[in-house]
């Protein structure tokens, strides 16, 4: 076995290289300084961010676009606390990510040393696992275990906290012996993968018998890289598919069996078909409250088949009739094999199909046409973006109305083209996530769809994009408001608008973007939208920001008011009187 | 005690964890974050120095046992979880207690103690320190018996448990 004397800092970078890390996002400081020195000689590209939250979201965007774990490295104390939001975001959306934080020297831990914080304590509940490494010799194993845990089972963020003395070559505690094959020591970590054949057979029986089945597909299908298997299953059985906010693109929106997004701002057909279903074939989804609405009124007649790699999801919210604990791709492939061998049954689904197509005809997504004198229609801006971009364009989104319109009006025909913050709903996610996606997929067009509130939370990362050479494009749906909150105040607080108006003209987004090295445009007139998008797509040497001035009064429809059941979906005014 | 009694609120989990710093915080943090209530908790090393054993009595009024077990199982440092059905577990708890023991009541006190199988640890002018090891409900009963004497100080360990041995095995 090859061994080599080394210091902990070099061993840390070497261990990252061995994991195949090509790019990482970070910002140095005192405690992590010794690890930044070997980066100069490393094959790993380091992207210097402007705020550690940006590093975390970039790592997430990279992971969501490529399927490979995102890596971020920051120093101790305030840097560690700055990356807590992305950790929590990745935890809720099951994003594989490894975050390395510097820590004060081991002997100083617990003394309230300068820039000391209890990083593993603070992040315990927002990571899949975390480590505080005590000895230099343990660094390679901790890194190996971190990547293993982050990427297997239900993926998630893992944090590795590294005291300065074990990586500082000037300190004898950093001396260690590198060996090529370190063994992991994780006696309590046994992620499930294989699926139980009897459970698959029982699920197949329920599916054969169902007259109103729906494939309820969540982000787990993407994590399992099962989009192709899902398509086979849907086509073989002829069962319609809904894709949750985390699963947009897992099944092509333009497929005739695709019903689109369910949930609080889902389209009428997706929401209603789930509600009226007699069998929800739940694949890597978790009955989130944004999907179910009021739980006791959710899909009252539906039996449940639930496939998840995380056993704790099975029965957490809704009791399954058949639970399949394991990898979604294996489960879907097993169902495909079962139906191919033994047939899909002869349940009569004609009536169901015609109800679905009736809903689709009567209740398409709809908004009122633009009138002269009005600001832009945000939905129309998304439609033009969609139509003027290649269909493998990656769209990263912020959180708010613009996020819902992007999810609703874009046509996602490919997996891993939609990157957003679903579980945590983190404003400011779009720009850094788009940069991370571009870092992982440099040949793809990457658009961030952002709100003006969100933009102001993380816009400084456009400096990173310019300086590091990531020509992302930002469509800013600027309505001068914290629009989503404004919508709730309009609908549920008697139009009493409290602290939601940002400003009509401050900041000047165009000047701001230009000062960060971006090409910038402002669009007020619908006739200028196409030209601006076309121009943006021609620019490939720097980021582009388009400030689209959109209507503040526009609301996201349909909507399930919070506390209501999905049967009480509010449709746009133009559809309010139609028979359901 | 009837194990099929739906009213039965408490369930004992014997959890083997890696003997690493912070593991107890992870378990306690999980219970706090998910709103699971702990009735009692005992922690001790096992015969294998890599592992420790937690005996956790869970209050099932707060959440279904299945969720508690599944969430615990997701902790990377949790190696094994054994669920001990009430009635199929041997449970023990240690109590040490200082009670008032005026000379004229000492005989009575010692009589109770002998019947329960406890020990005298220390004798003072008007107090005695006693200990008792037993099934938790017997420890409860003994505590009730002592109350009229005046409990000065009392400490219980929380229960530890192992599964009843299978006669066929
Ligand atoms: C960090 C954070 N703070 C607050 C919120 C609550 N919130 C949700 S949407 C929203 C408004 C977002 O405004 P903007 O980015 O302008 O998007 P719009 O809804 O106007 O499209 C707010 C404040 C949040 N999700 N995240
Ligand atoms: Mg806004």
XYZ file of C-alpha atoms and ligand atoms in Angstrom:
776
model
C 0.000 0.000 0.000
C 1.423 3.373 -1.031
C 1.934 5.780 1.850
C 3.237 9.323 1.917
C 3.994 11.821 4.679
C 1.754 14.819 4.329
C 0.098 17.609 6.271
C -3.626 17.624 6.875
C -4.287 20.580 4.557
C -2.710 18.902 1.569
C -4.428 15.661 2.490
C -7.795 17.427 2.520
C -7.319 18.800 -0.985
C -5.930 15.483 -2.184
C -8.948 13.684 -0.750
C -11.259 16.061 -2.623
C -9.354 15.386 -5.838
C -9.685 11.662 -5.270
C -13.445 12.123 -4.985
C -13.389 13.581 -8.494
C -14.137 17.148 -7.426
C -13.537 19.489 -10.350
C -14.904 22.715 -9.004
C -15.660 24.120 -5.576
C -17.109 27.364 -4.330
C -15.788 29.267 -1.362
C -14.134 32.158 0.378
C -11.076 31.936 2.651
C -10.439 33.271 6.141
C -8.270 32.692 9.190
C -9.218 29.218 10.281
C -9.283 27.674 6.802
C -6.182 29.550 5.529
C -3.828 26.565 5.528
C -6.178 24.643 3.236
C -6.233 27.483 0.714
C -2.491 27.223 0.103
C -2.553 23.750 -1.514
C -5.493 24.861 -3.697
C -2.997 26.848 -5.767
C -1.367 23.587 -6.870
C -4.579 21.583 -7.177
C -6.473 20.462 -10.264
C -9.656 21.648 -8.556
C -11.012 24.944 -9.770
C -11.989 27.211 -6.902
C -14.663 29.863 -7.504
C -14.258 32.840 -5.198
C -17.724 33.989 -4.118
C -18.765 37.328 -2.630
C -20.831 35.883 0.236
C -20.757 32.369 1.681
C -24.491 31.909 1.138
C -23.646 32.244 -2.547
C -21.071 29.449 -2.263
C -23.674 27.130 -0.772
C -26.349 27.837 -3.388
C -23.787 27.551 -6.181
C -22.828 24.124 -4.889
C -26.538 23.236 -4.860
C -27.100 24.524 -8.389
C -24.061 22.576 -9.571
C -25.393 19.411 -7.950
C -28.942 19.828 -9.239
C -27.727 20.397 -12.809
C -25.062 17.675 -12.943
C -26.129 15.048 -10.405
C -22.625 15.250 -8.905
C -22.147 16.489 -5.345
C -21.578 20.227 -4.970
C -18.658 21.316 -2.817
C -18.224 24.527 -0.834
C -15.437 25.577 1.500
C -15.564 28.483 3.930
C -13.890 29.597 7.108
C -15.127 29.391 10.713
C -17.592 31.509 12.692
C -19.501 34.030 10.555
C -18.669 32.156 7.352
C -20.054 28.953 8.785
C -23.221 30.710 9.923
C -23.550 32.341 6.489
C -23.762 28.922 4.889
C -26.436 27.575 7.233
C -29.249 28.682 4.884
C -27.923 26.711 1.900
C -27.366 23.688 4.143
C -30.968 23.804 5.294
C -32.098 24.363 1.712
C -30.133 21.329 0.508
C -31.412 19.272 3.433
C -35.057 19.937 2.582
C -34.535 19.394 -1.156
C -32.221 16.359 -0.742
C -29.338 17.945 -2.627
C -25.986 16.130 -2.406
C -23.480 18.646 -1.102
C -20.299 18.607 0.949
C -19.434 21.735 2.907
C -16.043 22.141 4.528
C -15.729 24.712 7.287
C -12.633 25.911 9.084
C -12.650 25.747 12.869
C -10.449 27.213 15.594
C -7.577 24.955 16.738
C -8.798 21.823 18.455
C -7.500 22.835 21.862
C -9.263 26.213 21.608
C -12.692 24.709 20.947
C -15.047 25.642 23.745
C -13.116 28.740 24.832
C -15.097 31.290 22.788
C -12.002 31.864 20.689
C -12.018 34.462 17.901
C -14.436 33.381 15.161
C -15.346 30.252 17.033
C -18.863 28.961 16.738
C -20.316 25.557 17.434
C -20.637 24.751 13.743
C -21.501 21.083 14.112
C -24.011 21.941 16.853
C -25.648 24.675 14.786
C -25.847 22.558 11.635
C -26.835 19.255 13.224
C -30.494 19.639 12.354
C -29.925 20.991 8.825
C -27.479 18.403 7.538
C -27.797 14.734 6.737
C -24.703 14.308 8.885
C -21.742 16.330 10.074
C -18.254 15.665 11.386
C -15.826 17.521 13.603
C -12.453 16.038 12.688
C -10.073 15.784 15.644
C -6.910 14.391 14.063
C -5.115 15.038 10.781
C -4.937 11.313 10.189
C -8.742 11.137 10.113
C -9.202 13.739 7.348
C -9.175 11.397 4.322
C -11.654 9.058 5.945
C -13.979 11.891 6.959
C -13.975 13.238 3.399
C -14.646 9.820 1.943
C -17.478 9.221 4.371
C -18.892 12.697 3.726
C -19.156 12.089 -0.025
C -20.555 8.625 0.511
C -23.273 9.862 2.853
C -24.074 12.923 0.726
C -24.580 10.919 -2.465
C -26.137 7.613 -1.388
C -29.564 6.771 -0.022
C -31.624 9.930 0.168
C -28.995 12.501 -0.832
C -28.294 15.516 1.350
C -25.751 17.965 2.674
C -22.826 16.825 4.835
C -20.594 19.258 6.697
C -16.992 18.574 7.694
C -15.583 20.921 10.335
C -11.766 21.108 10.298
C -9.799 22.619 13.202
C -6.941 24.811 12.009
C -4.131 23.026 13.839
C -4.652 19.740 11.984
C -4.239 21.375 8.573
C -1.533 23.917 9.385
C 1.893 22.600 8.279
C 3.532 24.789 10.938
C 1.745 22.766 13.614
C 3.001 19.262 14.471
C -0.623 18.129 14.868
C -1.036 18.436 11.119
C 1.405 15.646 10.353
C -0.228 12.562 8.906
C 0.443 9.644 6.662
C -1.507 9.505 3.425
C -2.555 6.034 2.355
C -4.308 5.271 -0.876
C -7.104 3.162 0.401
C -8.843 4.410 3.494
C -11.683 2.360 4.843
C -14.949 3.964 5.789
C -16.245 3.252 9.269
C -19.997 3.760 9.197
C -21.543 0.851 11.079
C -24.891 2.644 11.431
C -25.303 3.767 7.816
C -27.092 1.290 5.598
C -29.148 3.061 2.943
C -31.846 0.911 1.407
C -31.689 0.310 -2.318
C -33.150 -3.015 -3.414
C -36.891 -3.150 -3.581
C -39.047 -5.913 -2.215
C -40.517 -8.016 -5.025
C -43.676 -8.807 -3.058
C -44.334 -5.118 -2.496
C -43.835 -4.453 -6.201
C -46.318 -7.201 -7.048
C -48.842 -5.793 -4.574
C -48.412 -2.333 -6.066
C -48.923 -3.747 -9.559
C -52.182 -5.349 -8.415
C -53.496 -2.023 -7.101
C -52.429 -0.291 -10.302
C -54.164 -2.887 -12.498
C -57.370 -2.480 -10.557
C -57.394 1.317 -10.383
C -59.882 3.208 -12.513
C -58.567 6.680 -11.715
C -54.831 6.269 -11.138
C -52.321 9.121 -11.141
C -48.539 8.949 -11.084
C -47.609 11.484 -8.396
C -43.961 12.184 -9.116
C -41.605 14.079 -6.829
C -37.982 15.123 -6.779
C -36.882 11.625 -5.746
C -37.386 10.451 -9.330
C -34.749 12.934 -10.458
C -32.414 11.986 -7.607
C -32.787 8.345 -8.645
C -32.139 9.292 -12.285
C -35.311 7.487 -13.195
C -36.889 9.826 -15.765
C -36.496 7.304 -18.582
C -37.942 4.460 -16.525
C -40.856 6.679 -15.504
C -41.617 7.441 -19.124
C -41.731 3.740 -19.911
C -44.045 3.113 -16.981
C -46.402 5.919 -17.959
C -46.531 4.898 -21.610
C -46.944 1.215 -20.847
C -49.849 1.816 -18.470
C -51.288 4.964 -20.048
C -51.450 6.599 -16.625
C -51.289 10.395 -16.363
C -48.402 12.033 -14.537
C -48.190 15.071 -12.278
C -44.737 16.502 -11.564
C -44.305 18.428 -8.315
C -42.318 21.647 -8.055
C -39.235 19.536 -7.307
C -39.877 17.178 -10.204
C -40.537 19.575 -13.092
C -38.830 18.063 -16.125
C -38.842 14.511 -14.752
C -41.601 13.798 -17.279
C -41.883 15.918 -20.444
C -44.483 18.672 -20.145
C -45.309 18.264 -23.832
C -46.117 14.558 -23.400
C -49.828 13.817 -23.788
C -49.893 12.054 -20.418
C -48.352 14.994 -18.559
C -50.702 17.021 -16.401
C -48.029 19.385 -15.071
C -47.617 20.728 -11.562
C -50.022 19.983 -8.688
C -50.246 21.856 -5.403
C -50.976 25.311 -4.067
C -50.282 26.942 -7.449
C -50.675 23.859 -9.559
C -52.874 23.836 -12.624
C -56.521 22.879 -12.249
C -56.242 19.507 -13.947
C -53.218 18.311 -11.973
C -54.753 19.365 -8.654
C -58.206 18.020 -9.426
C -57.039 14.750 -10.940
C -55.091 13.988 -7.753
C -58.048 15.045 -5.657
C -60.467 12.732 -7.567
C -58.017 9.872 -8.009
C -58.581 6.377 -6.633
C -54.855 5.529 -6.611
C -51.892 7.821 -6.167
C -48.753 6.061 -7.334
C -46.346 8.168 -5.339
C -42.776 8.100 -6.584
C -40.135 9.947 -4.591
C -42.626 12.508 -3.294
C -43.456 13.274 0.327
C -47.024 14.627 0.590
C -45.717 18.104 1.321
C -48.365 20.483 2.655
C -47.915 22.654 -0.444
C -49.112 19.659 -2.489
C -51.814 18.249 -0.240
C -53.556 21.394 0.963
C -55.594 20.641 4.068
C -54.573 17.093 4.765
C -57.863 15.684 5.991
C -59.498 16.694 2.726
C -56.706 15.535 0.426
C -57.484 12.910 -2.233
C -60.141 11.340 -0.029
C -60.847 8.309 -2.234
C -57.273 7.491 -3.133
C -55.388 4.406 -2.153
C -51.671 5.037 -1.910
C -48.679 3.276 -3.382
C -45.628 5.012 -1.961
C -42.064 4.455 -3.172
C -39.277 6.173 -1.288
C -35.652 5.499 -0.465
C -36.190 7.147 2.907
C -38.250 4.745 4.988
C -39.261 7.544 7.345
C -41.290 9.152 4.550
C -43.463 6.035 4.245
C -46.399 6.716 6.511
C -45.087 10.026 7.837
C -47.964 12.059 6.411
C -50.319 9.664 4.650
C -50.531 5.960 5.365
C -49.667 3.932 2.252
C -51.645 0.875 1.185
C -48.478 -0.467 -0.377
C -45.081 0.876 0.643
C -41.961 0.182 -1.374
C -38.835 1.102 0.504
C -35.920 1.554 -1.866
C -34.495 3.198 -4.925
C -37.151 4.769 -7.162
C -35.484 3.742 -10.376
C -35.301 0.101 -9.329
C -38.926 0.208 -8.215
C -40.152 1.783 -11.444
C -38.100 -0.642 -13.527
C -39.509 -3.555 -11.531
C -43.043 -2.293 -12.212
C -42.252 -1.954 -15.906
C -40.915 -5.524 -15.959
C -43.975 -6.777 -14.105
C -46.418 -5.069 -16.485
C -44.439 -6.172 -19.517
C -44.523 -9.784 -18.346
C -48.028 -9.992 -16.926
C -50.001 -7.221 -18.564
C -51.439 -3.995 -17.275
C -54.909 -5.324 -16.521
C -58.199 -4.299 -18.013
C -59.579 -1.620 -15.731
C -61.907 0.691 -17.610
C -60.381 4.139 -17.567
C -62.294 5.665 -20.471
C -64.520 7.822 -18.278
C -61.533 9.027 -16.274
C -59.636 10.027 -19.392
C -62.521 12.033 -20.686
C -62.953 13.815 -17.355
C -59.275 14.726 -17.483
C -59.454 16.059 -21.008
C -62.598 17.988 -20.084
C -60.736 19.713 -17.247
C -57.815 20.440 -19.521
C -60.123 22.093 -22.052
C -62.093 24.164 -19.575
C -59.312 25.095 -17.156
C -56.031 25.769 -18.930
C -53.550 28.107 -17.279
C -54.867 31.552 -18.087
C -54.206 35.228 -17.529
C -55.913 38.338 -18.815
C -54.585 39.838 -22.006
C -52.290 42.826 -21.808
C -53.898 46.237 -22.300
C -52.097 49.282 -23.668
C -50.749 51.406 -20.856
C -50.141 48.439 -18.595
C -46.771 47.178 -17.453
C -45.682 43.822 -18.871
C -47.539 40.600 -18.129
C -45.040 38.451 -16.238
C -46.567 35.262 -17.620
C -46.049 36.545 -21.158
C -42.395 37.294 -20.420
C -41.915 33.660 -19.338
C -43.718 32.409 -22.454
C -41.411 34.445 -24.692
C -38.325 33.277 -22.797
C -39.529 29.716 -23.223
C -40.157 30.088 -26.939
C -36.919 31.909 -27.720
C -34.617 29.475 -25.923
C -33.484 25.939 -26.730
C -35.547 23.343 -24.895
C -32.553 22.091 -22.922
C -32.102 25.529 -21.357
C -31.541 25.378 -17.605
C -33.858 27.637 -15.618
C -32.965 28.569 -12.038
C -35.539 30.434 -10.060
C -35.889 32.594 -6.981
C -38.851 32.325 -4.632
C -42.122 34.145 -5.068
C -44.659 34.794 -7.786
C -41.993 34.721 -10.499
C -41.032 31.206 -9.384
C -44.582 29.941 -9.755
C -45.015 31.577 -13.161
C -41.705 30.119 -14.325
C -42.753 26.653 -13.190
C -46.220 27.030 -14.721
C -45.451 28.656 -18.068
C -42.116 27.132 -19.022
C -42.307 23.814 -20.867
C -39.908 21.439 -19.156
C -39.144 18.613 -21.508
C -35.863 17.439 -20.007
C -34.813 16.380 -16.530
C -32.394 18.607 -14.612
C -33.401 21.770 -16.448
C -35.377 23.282 -13.543
C -33.457 24.332 -10.456
C -35.285 25.909 -7.572
C -35.656 26.082 -3.837
C -38.739 24.015 -3.077
C -38.696 22.911 0.530
C -37.115 25.917 2.208
C -38.300 28.542 -0.279
C -35.096 30.556 -0.070
C -35.272 34.016 -1.602
C -31.986 34.789 -3.338
C -31.462 31.241 -4.558
C -31.662 31.945 -8.308
C -28.484 33.830 -9.164
C -25.969 31.724 -7.238
C -27.758 28.494 -8.214
C -27.644 29.548 -11.871
C -23.902 30.216 -11.565
C -23.395 26.775 -10.043
C -25.427 25.183 -12.828
C -23.399 27.035 -15.461
C -20.165 25.926 -13.784
C -21.337 22.336 -14.117
C -22.943 22.659 -17.556
C -20.891 25.302 -19.386
C -22.343 24.482 -22.803
C -25.940 25.031 -21.789
C -27.869 28.271 -21.784
C -28.659 29.107 -18.164
C -31.365 31.606 -17.277
C -32.115 32.791 -13.779
C -35.727 33.909 -13.403
C -35.629 36.245 -10.448
C -37.831 38.633 -8.505
C -36.749 42.113 -7.507
C -36.880 41.190 -3.817
C -34.809 38.070 -4.378
C -32.359 39.852 -6.650
C -31.476 42.251 -3.860
C -30.562 39.370 -1.558
C -27.803 37.766 -3.661
C -27.163 39.994 -6.698
C -23.556 40.526 -5.637
C -22.780 37.067 -6.976
C -23.107 38.555 -10.458
C -19.673 40.001 -9.691
C -18.503 36.419 -9.173
C -20.149 35.454 -12.469
C -18.397 38.230 -14.346
C -14.977 37.789 -12.791
C -14.989 33.992 -12.952
C -16.485 33.938 -16.439
C -19.974 32.472 -16.062
C -22.181 34.156 -18.660
C -25.535 33.435 -17.082
C -28.630 35.424 -17.989
C -31.037 36.936 -15.520
C -34.670 37.676 -16.318
C -35.693 39.993 -13.516
C -39.480 40.082 -13.164
C -39.517 43.450 -11.498
C -42.895 44.298 -9.996
C -41.555 46.685 -7.326
C -43.051 44.445 -4.686
C -42.495 41.409 -2.542
C -45.163 40.206 -4.899
C -46.109 36.867 -3.377
C -46.635 38.442 0.023
C -48.533 41.281 -1.616
C -50.822 38.692 -3.237
C -51.650 37.141 0.146
C -52.314 40.571 1.639
C -54.582 41.434 -1.269
C -56.538 38.181 -1.064
C -56.547 37.410 2.668
C -55.800 40.680 4.481
C -58.344 42.942 2.793
C -55.787 44.648 0.594
C -53.975 46.028 3.629
C -50.450 46.138 2.242
C -47.911 45.959 5.020
C -44.200 46.265 4.213
C -44.339 44.753 0.744
C -43.644 47.757 -1.475
C -39.963 47.888 -2.376
C -39.515 50.913 -4.647
C -40.444 51.992 -8.163
C -36.995 53.078 -9.210
C -34.437 52.293 -6.529
C -32.133 50.564 -7.130
C -31.523 51.215 -10.811
C -31.079 47.564 -11.771
C -29.537 48.409 -15.107
C -26.812 50.575 -13.596
C -26.276 48.092 -10.792
C -25.883 45.199 -13.228
C -23.548 47.234 -15.428
C -21.412 48.107 -12.427
C -21.025 44.374 -11.801
C -19.756 43.849 -15.335
C -23.018 42.611 -16.846
C -24.733 43.622 -20.027
C -27.991 45.173 -18.906
C -31.302 46.107 -20.503
C -34.650 47.408 -19.353
C -37.887 46.408 -21.048
C -41.216 48.225 -20.523
C -42.957 47.486 -23.794
C -44.185 44.020 -24.830
C -42.883 44.645 -28.339
C -39.336 44.902 -27.014
C -39.324 41.604 -25.150
C -38.233 39.379 -28.020
C -35.427 41.654 -29.140
C -34.038 41.863 -25.620
C -34.092 38.073 -25.159
C -32.530 37.504 -28.556
C -29.796 40.013 -27.764
C -29.159 38.399 -24.398
C -28.789 35.005 -26.033
C -26.203 36.394 -28.436
C -23.950 37.532 -25.604
C -21.666 34.844 -24.299
C -18.753 36.708 -22.762
C -20.456 38.159 -19.682
C -23.654 37.861 -17.702
C -26.783 39.635 -18.900
C -29.531 41.156 -16.782
C -32.885 42.182 -18.256
C -35.037 44.321 -16.010
C -38.556 43.424 -17.142
C -41.020 45.922 -15.690
C -44.032 43.744 -14.899
C -47.463 44.399 -13.422
C -47.583 44.545 -9.638
C -51.311 43.658 -9.551
C -50.902 40.343 -11.341
C -51.661 37.302 -9.187
C -50.648 33.667 -9.423
C -53.607 31.431 -10.268
C -54.870 28.846 -9.632
C -54.402 28.980 -5.885
C -55.360 26.769 -2.970
C -55.688 29.191 -0.045
C -53.736 27.962 2.943
C -55.958 25.927 5.251
C -58.348 25.052 2.401
C -58.649 21.682 0.724
C -57.572 21.184 -2.859
C -61.243 20.982 -3.861
C -61.510 24.685 -3.008
C -58.946 25.679 -5.605
C -59.389 29.314 -6.646
C -59.252 29.656 -10.430
C -58.567 32.852 -12.393
C -61.633 35.161 -12.576
C -62.249 34.254 -16.231
C -62.871 30.601 -15.247
C -64.725 31.202 -12.004
C -68.186 30.405 -13.372
C -67.306 27.326 -15.395
C -68.734 23.972 -14.284
C -66.085 21.849 -12.587
C -49.684 -5.002 32.202
C -51.448 -5.761 28.936
C -49.284 -5.154 25.902
C -52.301 -4.870 23.632
C -53.726 -2.084 25.700
C -54.065 0.869 23.347
C -53.807 3.129 26.344
C -50.276 1.988 26.958
C -48.297 5.168 26.519
C -44.701 4.213 27.055
C -42.441 2.117 24.926
C -38.833 1.179 25.543
C -36.206 1.430 22.823
C -32.730 0.063 23.319
C -30.520 1.980 20.953
C -26.927 1.077 20.198
C -24.960 4.126 19.055
C -21.393 4.802 18.066
C -19.377 5.986 21.016
C -18.561 9.374 19.494
C -18.815 12.880 20.850
C -22.068 14.606 20.087
C -24.130 11.456 19.578
C -26.345 12.086 22.593
C -26.928 15.640 21.327
C -28.017 14.223 17.970
C -30.532 11.900 19.586
C -31.825 14.547 21.983
C -31.937 17.122 19.162
C -33.924 14.750 16.984
C -36.493 14.183 19.721
C -36.789 17.910 20.359
C -37.037 18.867 16.697
C -39.627 16.267 15.795
C -41.690 16.814 18.926
C -41.111 13.322 20.327
C -41.236 13.157 24.131
C -38.721 11.206 26.184
C -40.053 9.761 29.431
C -36.678 8.524 30.614
C -33.207 8.084 29.225
C -30.230 6.074 30.439
C -26.837 6.049 28.725
C -23.893 3.772 29.354
C -20.970 2.186 27.541
C -21.350 -1.403 26.324
C -18.907 -4.279 26.483
C -17.608 -3.088 23.090
C -15.833 0.248 23.545
C -16.892 1.460 20.095
C -20.521 1.558 21.142
C -22.775 2.965 23.827
C -26.290 1.940 24.655
C -29.199 4.251 25.248
C -32.350 3.004 26.889
C -35.041 5.435 25.868
C -38.579 5.300 27.172
C -40.710 7.098 24.617
C -44.019 8.746 25.329
C -46.184 7.542 22.483
C -48.804 10.175 23.077
C -46.485 12.586 21.265
C -45.985 10.548 18.095
C -46.306 7.083 16.589
C -43.536 4.690 17.560
C -42.859 3.852 13.920
C -41.876 7.441 13.096
C -39.654 7.654 16.175
C -37.810 4.486 15.185
C -37.482 5.423 11.527
C -36.194 8.883 12.274
C -33.736 7.537 14.854
C -32.569 4.987 12.346
C -31.647 7.770 9.923
C -29.041 9.123 12.328
C -25.745 7.947 10.886
C -24.321 7.154 14.335
C -27.256 4.939 15.344
C -26.208 1.354 14.760
C -29.133 -0.677 16.017
C -32.554 -0.090 17.495
C -34.378 -2.754 19.468
C -37.917 -2.188 20.366
C -38.857 -3.861 23.639
C -42.513 -4.656 23.904
C -43.735 -4.050 27.399
C -44.084 -7.504 28.904
C -41.237 -8.926 26.846
C -38.577 -6.791 28.485
C -36.628 -7.135 31.686
C -36.461 -3.628 33.047
C -34.511 -2.370 36.011
C -34.067 0.948 37.682
C -31.931 2.087 40.596
C -33.138 4.551 43.195
C -31.134 6.062 46.021
C -33.059 8.038 48.555
C -32.535 9.831 51.842
C -35.569 9.608 54.144
C -36.431 10.882 57.592
C -35.841 8.075 60.130
C -36.504 9.081 63.702
C -35.298 6.266 66.048
C -38.864 5.190 66.911
C -39.751 4.600 63.218
C -36.550 2.921 62.097
C -37.752 -0.646 62.574
C -40.791 0.008 60.472
C -38.639 1.525 57.747
C -36.160 -1.339 57.721
C -39.042 -3.805 57.528
C -40.325 -2.115 54.348
C -36.820 -2.079 53.010
C -36.212 -5.772 53.638
C -39.497 -6.727 52.056
C -38.644 -4.706 48.939
C -35.106 -6.071 48.823
C -33.364 -2.742 49.274
C -30.193 -1.790 51.072
C -29.119 0.678 53.727
C -26.318 2.821 52.371
C -25.790 5.229 55.232
C -27.312 6.035 58.616
C -27.484 9.502 60.218
C -28.928 10.829 63.460
C -32.450 11.188 62.137
C -32.089 10.119 58.492
C -31.192 7.049 56.507
C -29.952 6.673 52.955
C -31.405 3.649 51.151
C -31.101 2.078 47.725
C -33.358 -0.155 45.715
C -32.918 -1.865 42.362
C -36.006 -3.273 40.723
C -38.560 -3.079 37.981
C -39.671 0.524 37.606
C -43.180 -0.084 38.949
C -41.741 -1.670 42.110
C -39.466 1.281 42.533
C -42.542 3.497 42.167
C -44.363 1.531 44.866
C -41.422 1.726 47.223
C -41.173 5.453 46.671
C -44.838 5.773 47.673
C -44.190 3.735 50.822
C -41.347 6.027 51.827
C -43.288 9.225 51.356
C -44.899 9.249 54.829
C -41.408 9.085 56.355
C -40.456 12.293 54.614
C -38.273 12.102 51.505
C -35.311 14.450 51.898
C -33.589 13.730 48.607
C -34.211 11.179 45.891
C -32.441 10.173 42.727
C -33.531 7.599 40.126
C -31.447 6.458 37.173
C -34.170 5.977 34.610
C -34.694 2.470 33.389
C -32.388 0.121 31.524
C -33.787 -2.903 29.749
C -32.985 -6.042 27.803
C -35.262 -8.463 26.021
C -36.536 -11.496 27.926
C -34.561 -14.600 26.978
C -36.271 -16.917 24.578
C -36.555 -20.351 26.196
C -36.381 -22.207 22.891
C -33.250 -20.547 21.657
C -35.202 34.554 2.783
C -36.674 34.704 2.678
N -37.299 35.727 3.321
C -38.632 35.875 3.201
C -39.383 35.004 2.459
C -40.905 35.165 2.352
N -41.250 35.481 0.950
C -41.690 34.539 0.094
S -41.933 35.138 -1.441
C -41.510 36.689 -0.975
C -41.526 37.811 -1.957
C -40.466 37.681 -2.980
O -40.389 38.907 -3.682
P -39.758 38.986 -5.118
O -38.398 38.376 -5.127
O -39.847 40.379 -5.590
O -40.681 38.005 -5.960
P -42.198 38.217 -6.474
O -43.084 37.459 -5.551
O -42.492 39.693 -6.464
O -42.205 37.644 -7.849
C -41.186 36.725 0.376
C -40.787 37.935 1.116
C -38.689 33.949 1.834
N -39.332 33.015 1.111
N -37.355 33.840 1.934
Mg -41.176 41.342 -6.780
